[in-house]
Amino acid sequence: MQDFPVLTYGPTPQTAPKDWTFSIDGSVGTARRWTWDEFQALPQERITTDIHCVTSWSKLDTSWTGVSLDLLLGEAQPTGAFVTAWCDGGYTTNLPLADVTGGKAWIVHGYEGAPLPREHGGPARLLVPHLYFWKSAKWVRGITITESNEPGFWEQNGYHDHGDPWTEERYGPAWR
Ligand SMILES: Nc1nc2c(c(=O)[nH]1)N[C@H]1C(S)=C(S)[C@@H](COP(=O)(O)O)O[C@H]1N2
Ligand SMILES: [Mo]
C-alpha cells in the first residue's frame, strides 16, 4: 500500500471491532444500530473503483469490501435529504442523501482482500468514490440524517461543500 498516502487530521483512533457499532439516526423512520458481528452478517459487496484526493493524487482500481448504504438506509427509512457522517476522533463530513444512495456509497471494512488497515480508517470507513476522498470518512461510526445541509469538518475549513472531482469542486468560497 506504498502508493496510497495516509491523510488524517489529528491522531488515529483505535477502536477494536468488539467496541465498534454503526448507527443511523436523526430524521429517520426507525433509528438503527448494528454491532460488528451484525454488520458482518449483512450482504457484503466487493467494490473496485478509482479514488481521487483533492490534493491531486488519484489511485486506480482499488478494491474494497463492505455493505451498501442503500441497504443500511433502507432499514432506517430517512425522511431528511442530507447526511452527516461522524467518526471516532471527531471528524465529520456532510453529503446530500442523493450522493450516498443508488449504488454510490458503502461502509467498507476490507481493502484488497484484507482487513482495512487502521491508518486507512479501520475497522470501517465510508467509501464514496465519485466524490473527493475527504468525503470518505475514516473510522466511521454512524450517519445522522438531517433536514438541511450542515457543513462538516473540512467543509467548514475551506473545502467545497460537494466535492465532485470531474468538475474540480475542490475549495469553497472562502478559499477562492
Ligand atoms: N476520520 C477522518 N476521515 C478522513 C480524514 C480525516 O482526517 N479523518 N481525512 C480525509 C481526507 S482529506 C482524505 S484525502 C482521505 C484519506 O484517506 P487515506 O488516509 O486512506 O488515504 O480520508 C478522508 N477521511
Ligand atoms: Mo484529502
JSON list of C-alpha atoms in Angstrom, two decimals, residues 53-162:
[
{"chain": "A", "resi": 53, "resn": "CYS", "atom": "CA", "xyz": [-7.86, 13.15, -3.43]},
{"chain": "A", "resi": 54, "resn": "VAL", "atom": "CA", "xyz": [-8.38, 16.90, -3.51]},
{"chain": "A", "resi": 55, "resn": "THR", "atom": "CA", "xyz": [-4.60, 17.41, -3.17]},
{"chain": "A", "resi": 56, "resn": "SER", "atom": "CA", "xyz": [-4.38, 15.92, -6.69]},
{"chain": "A", "resi": 57, "resn": "TRP", "atom": "CA", "xyz": [-3.41, 12.25, -6.40]},
{"chain": "A", "resi": 58, "resn": "SER", "atom": "CA", "xyz": [-5.68, 9.53, -7.73]},
{"chain": "A", "resi": 59, "resn": "LYS", "atom": "CA", "xyz": [-5.40, 5.77, -7.25]},
{"chain": "A", "resi": 60, "resn": "LEU", "atom": "CA", "xyz": [-6.88, 3.48, -9.87]},
{"chain": "A", "resi": 61, "resn": "ASP", "atom": "CA", "xyz": [-8.67, 0.15, -9.44]},
{"chain": "A", "resi": 62, "resn": "THR", "atom": "CA", "xyz": [-8.73, -0.01, -5.65]},
{"chain": "A", "resi": 63, "resn": "SER", "atom": "CA", "xyz": [-10.73, -2.92, -4.26]},
{"chain": "A", "resi": 64, "resn": "TRP", "atom": "CA", "xyz": [-12.90, -2.75, -1.16]},
{"chain": "A", "resi": 65, "resn": "THR", "atom": "CA", "xyz": [-15.36, -4.97, 0.74]},
{"chain": "A", "resi": 66, "resn": "GLY", "atom": "CA", "xyz": [-18.38, -3.68, 2.62]},
{"chain": "A", "resi": 67, "resn": "VAL", "atom": "CA", "xyz": [-22.09, -3.05, 2.90]},
{"chain": "A", "resi": 68, "resn": "SER", "atom": "CA", "xyz": [-24.05, -0.78, 0.56]},
{"chain": "A", "resi": 69, "resn": "LEU", "atom": "CA", "xyz": [-25.54, 2.32, 2.16]},
{"chain": "A", "resi": 70, "resn": "ASP", "atom": "CA", "xyz": [-28.70, 1.59, 0.13]},
{"chain": "A", "resi": 71, "resn": "LEU", "atom": "CA", "xyz": [-29.21, -1.50, 2.27]},
{"chain": "A", "resi": 72, "resn": "LEU", "atom": "CA", "xyz": [-28.49, 0.29, 5.57]},
{"chain": "A", "resi": 73, "resn": "LEU", "atom": "CA", "xyz": [-30.63, 3.33, 4.71]},
{"chain": "A", "resi": 74, "resn": "GLY", "atom": "CA", "xyz": [-33.41, 1.03, 3.54]},
{"chain": "A", "resi": 75, "resn": "GLU", "atom": "CA", "xyz": [-33.70, -0.23, 7.10]},
{"chain": "A", "resi": 76, "resn": "ALA", "atom": "CA", "xyz": [-33.72, 3.27, 8.61]},
{"chain": "A", "resi": 77, "resn": "GLN", "atom": "CA", "xyz": [-36.08, 4.98, 6.10]},
{"chain": "A", "resi": 78, "resn": "PRO", "atom": "CA", "xyz": [-34.63, 8.53, 6.01]},
{"chain": "A", "resi": 79, "resn": "THR", "atom": "CA", "xyz": [-37.05, 11.45, 5.93]},
{"chain": "A", "resi": 80, "resn": "GLY", "atom": "CA", "xyz": [-34.38, 14.21, 5.65]},
{"chain": "A", "resi": 81, "resn": "ALA", "atom": "CA", "xyz": [-32.38, 14.88, 2.48]},
{"chain": "A", "resi": 82, "resn": "PHE", "atom": "CA", "xyz": [-28.85, 15.36, 3.95]},
{"chain": "A", "resi": 83, "resn": "VAL", "atom": "CA", "xyz": [-26.32, 13.16, 5.68]},
{"chain": "A", "resi": 84, "resn": "THR", "atom": "CA", "xyz": [-23.58, 13.89, 8.21]},
{"chain": "A", "resi": 85, "resn": "ALA", "atom": "CA", "xyz": [-21.11, 11.05, 8.68]},
{"chain": "A", "resi": 86, "resn": "TRP", "atom": "CA", "xyz": [-19.42, 11.07, 12.11]},
{"chain": "A", "resi": 87, "resn": "CYS", "atom": "CA", "xyz": [-16.35, 9.24, 13.30]},
{"chain": "A", "resi": 88, "resn": "ASP", "atom": "CA", "xyz": [-14.20, 8.22, 16.21]},
{"chain": "A", "resi": 89, "resn": "GLY", "atom": "CA", "xyz": [-11.79, 11.13, 16.64]},
{"chain": "A", "resi": 90, "resn": "GLY", "atom": "CA", "xyz": [-14.45, 13.76, 15.91]},
{"chain": "A", "resi": 91, "resn": "TYR", "atom": "CA", "xyz": [-14.19, 14.09, 12.12]},
{"chain": "A", "resi": 92, "resn": "THR", "atom": "CA", "xyz": [-17.43, 14.83, 10.27]},
{"chain": "A", "resi": 93, "resn": "THR", "atom": "CA", "xyz": [-18.38, 15.27, 6.63]},
{"chain": "A", "resi": 94, "resn": "ASN", "atom": "CA", "xyz": [-21.68, 16.22, 5.00]},
{"chain": "A", "resi": 95, "resn": "LEU", "atom": "CA", "xyz": [-23.31, 14.88, 1.86]},
{"chain": "A", "resi": 96, "resn": "PRO", "atom": "CA", "xyz": [-26.67, 15.09, 0.12]},
{"chain": "A", "resi": 97, "resn": "LEU", "atom": "CA", "xyz": [-28.57, 11.83, 0.61]},
{"chain": "A", "resi": 98, "resn": "ALA", "atom": "CA", "xyz": [-28.66, 11.54, -3.19]},
{"chain": "A", "resi": 99, "resn": "ASP", "atom": "CA", "xyz": [-24.85, 11.14, -3.22]},
{"chain": "A", "resi": 100, "resn": "VAL", "atom": "CA", "xyz": [-24.90, 8.10, -0.93]},
{"chain": "A", "resi": 101, "resn": "THR", "atom": "CA", "xyz": [-27.87, 6.25, -2.47]},
{"chain": "A", "resi": 102, "resn": "GLY", "atom": "CA", "xyz": [-28.29, 4.49, -5.82]},
{"chain": "A", "resi": 103, "resn": "GLY", "atom": "CA", "xyz": [-25.21, 2.24, -5.56]},
{"chain": "A", "resi": 104, "resn": "LYS", "atom": "CA", "xyz": [-22.77, 5.12, -4.94]},
{"chain": "A", "resi": 105, "resn": "ALA", "atom": "CA", "xyz": [-21.60, 4.62, -1.32]},
{"chain": "A", "resi": 106, "resn": "TRP", "atom": "CA", "xyz": [-20.60, 1.85, 1.08]},
{"chain": "A", "resi": 107, "resn": "ILE", "atom": "CA", "xyz": [-19.37, 1.27, 4.62]},
{"chain": "A", "resi": 108, "resn": "VAL", "atom": "CA", "xyz": [-16.21, -0.74, 3.93]},
{"chain": "A", "resi": 109, "resn": "HIS", "atom": "CA", "xyz": [-14.08, -2.86, 6.27]},
{"chain": "A", "resi": 110, "resn": "GLY", "atom": "CA", "xyz": [-11.89, -4.66, 3.73]},
{"chain": "A", "resi": 111, "resn": "TYR", "atom": "CA", "xyz": [-9.20, -3.35, 1.39]},
{"chain": "A", "resi": 112, "resn": "GLU", "atom": "CA", "xyz": [-7.54, -5.50, -1.30]},
{"chain": "A", "resi": 113, "resn": "GLY", "atom": "CA", "xyz": [-8.88, -8.67, 0.32]},
{"chain": "A", "resi": 114, "resn": "ALA", "atom": "CA", "xyz": [-7.56, -7.93, 3.83]},
{"chain": "A", "resi": 115, "resn": "PRO", "atom": "CA", "xyz": [-8.99, -6.08, 6.85]},
{"chain": "A", "resi": 116, "resn": "LEU", "atom": "CA", "xyz": [-8.93, -2.32, 6.28]},
{"chain": "A", "resi": 117, "resn": "PRO", "atom": "CA", "xyz": [-5.68, -1.03, 7.88]},
{"chain": "A", "resi": 118, "resn": "ARG", "atom": "CA", "xyz": [-6.20, 1.27, 10.85]},
{"chain": "A", "resi": 119, "resn": "GLU", "atom": "CA", "xyz": [-4.37, 4.19, 9.22]},
{"chain": "A", "resi": 120, "resn": "HIS", "atom": "CA", "xyz": [-6.81, 3.99, 6.30]},
{"chain": "A", "resi": 121, "resn": "GLY", "atom": "CA", "xyz": [-9.85, 4.00, 8.57]},
{"chain": "A", "resi": 122, "resn": "GLY", "atom": "CA", "xyz": [-10.08, 0.51, 10.04]},
{"chain": "A", "resi": 123, "resn": "PRO", "atom": "CA", "xyz": [-12.12, -1.07, 11.37]},
{"chain": "A", "resi": 124, "resn": "ALA", "atom": "CA", "xyz": [-14.51, 0.67, 8.91]},
{"chain": "A", "resi": 125, "resn": "ARG", "atom": "CA", "xyz": [-14.83, 3.78, 6.75]},
{"chain": "A", "resi": 126, "resn": "LEU", "atom": "CA", "xyz": [-17.28, 5.40, 4.42]},
{"chain": "A", "resi": 127, "resn": "LEU", "atom": "CA", "xyz": [-16.45, 4.96, 0.72]},
{"chain": "A", "resi": 128, "resn": "VAL", "atom": "CA", "xyz": [-17.95, 7.50, -1.71]},
{"chain": "A", "resi": 129, "resn": "PRO", "atom": "CA", "xyz": [-15.66, 7.08, -4.72]},
{"chain": "A", "resi": 130, "resn": "HIS", "atom": "CA", "xyz": [-17.45, 9.51, -7.05]},
{"chain": "A", "resi": 131, "resn": "LEU", "atom": "CA", "xyz": [-16.59, 12.46, -4.76]},
{"chain": "A", "resi": 132, "resn": "TYR", "atom": "CA", "xyz": [-13.21, 13.69, -3.49]},
{"chain": "A", "resi": 133, "resn": "PHE", "atom": "CA", "xyz": [-11.77, 11.39, -0.89]},
{"chain": "A", "resi": 134, "resn": "TRP", "atom": "CA", "xyz": [-12.25, 13.72, 2.08]},
{"chain": "A", "resi": 135, "resn": "LYS", "atom": "CA", "xyz": [-15.92, 12.71, 1.93]},
{"chain": "A", "resi": 136, "resn": "SER", "atom": "CA", "xyz": [-14.87, 9.09, 2.57]},
{"chain": "A", "resi": 137, "resn": "ALA", "atom": "CA", "xyz": [-14.76, 9.41, 6.36]},
{"chain": "A", "resi": 138, "resn": "LYS", "atom": "CA", "xyz": [-12.35, 7.04, 8.13]},
{"chain": "A", "resi": 139, "resn": "TRP", "atom": "CA", "xyz": [-13.24, 5.34, 11.47]},
{"chain": "A", "resi": 140, "resn": "VAL", "atom": "CA", "xyz": [-16.89, 6.00, 10.69]},
{"chain": "A", "resi": 141, "resn": "ARG", "atom": "CA", "xyz": [-19.36, 5.15, 13.46]},
{"chain": "A", "resi": 142, "resn": "GLY", "atom": "CA", "xyz": [-22.60, 6.45, 12.10]},
{"chain": "A", "resi": 143, "resn": "ILE", "atom": "CA", "xyz": [-24.56, 8.80, 9.93]},
{"chain": "A", "resi": 144, "resn": "THR", "atom": "CA", "xyz": [-27.10, 11.33, 11.07]},
{"chain": "A", "resi": 145, "resn": "ILE", "atom": "CA", "xyz": [-29.85, 12.30, 8.64]},
{"chain": "A", "resi": 146, "resn": "THR", "atom": "CA", "xyz": [-30.74, 16.00, 8.67]},
{"chain": "A", "resi": 147, "resn": "GLU", "atom": "CA", "xyz": [-33.40, 18.15, 7.04]},
{"chain": "A", "resi": 148, "resn": "SER", "atom": "CA", "xyz": [-30.91, 20.83, 6.00]},
{"chain": "A", "resi": 149, "resn": "ASN", "atom": "CA", "xyz": [-27.28, 20.78, 4.85]},
{"chain": "A", "resi": 150, "resn": "GLU", "atom": "CA", "xyz": [-24.82, 21.01, 7.78]},
{"chain": "A", "resi": 151, "resn": "PRO", "atom": "CA", "xyz": [-21.18, 21.54, 6.71]},
{"chain": "A", "resi": 152, "resn": "GLY", "atom": "CA", "xyz": [-18.70, 19.04, 8.18]},
{"chain": "A", "resi": 153, "resn": "PHE", "atom": "CA", "xyz": [-15.09, 19.42, 9.30]},
{"chain": "A", "resi": 154, "resn": "TRP", "atom": "CA", "xyz": [-13.29, 20.26, 6.03]},
{"chain": "A", "resi": 155, "resn": "GLU", "atom": "CA", "xyz": [-16.39, 21.89, 4.58]},
{"chain": "A", "resi": 156, "resn": "GLN", "atom": "CA", "xyz": [-16.21, 24.43, 7.44]},
{"chain": "A", "resi": 157, "resn": "ASN", "atom": "CA", "xyz": [-12.46, 24.76, 6.89]},
{"chain": "A", "resi": 158, "resn": "GLY", "atom": "CA", "xyz": [-12.29, 25.69, 3.23]},
{"chain": "A", "resi": 159, "resn": "TYR", "atom": "CA", "xyz": [-13.15, 22.64, 1.15]},
{"chain": "A", "resi": 160, "resn": "HIS", "atom": "CA", "xyz": [-16.03, 22.70, -1.28]},
{"chain": "A", "resi": 161, "resn": "ASP", "atom": "CA", "xyz": [-19.41, 21.60, 0.09]},
{"chain": "A", "resi": 162, "resn": "HIS", "atom": "CA", "xyz": [-19.96, 18.96, -2.59]}
]
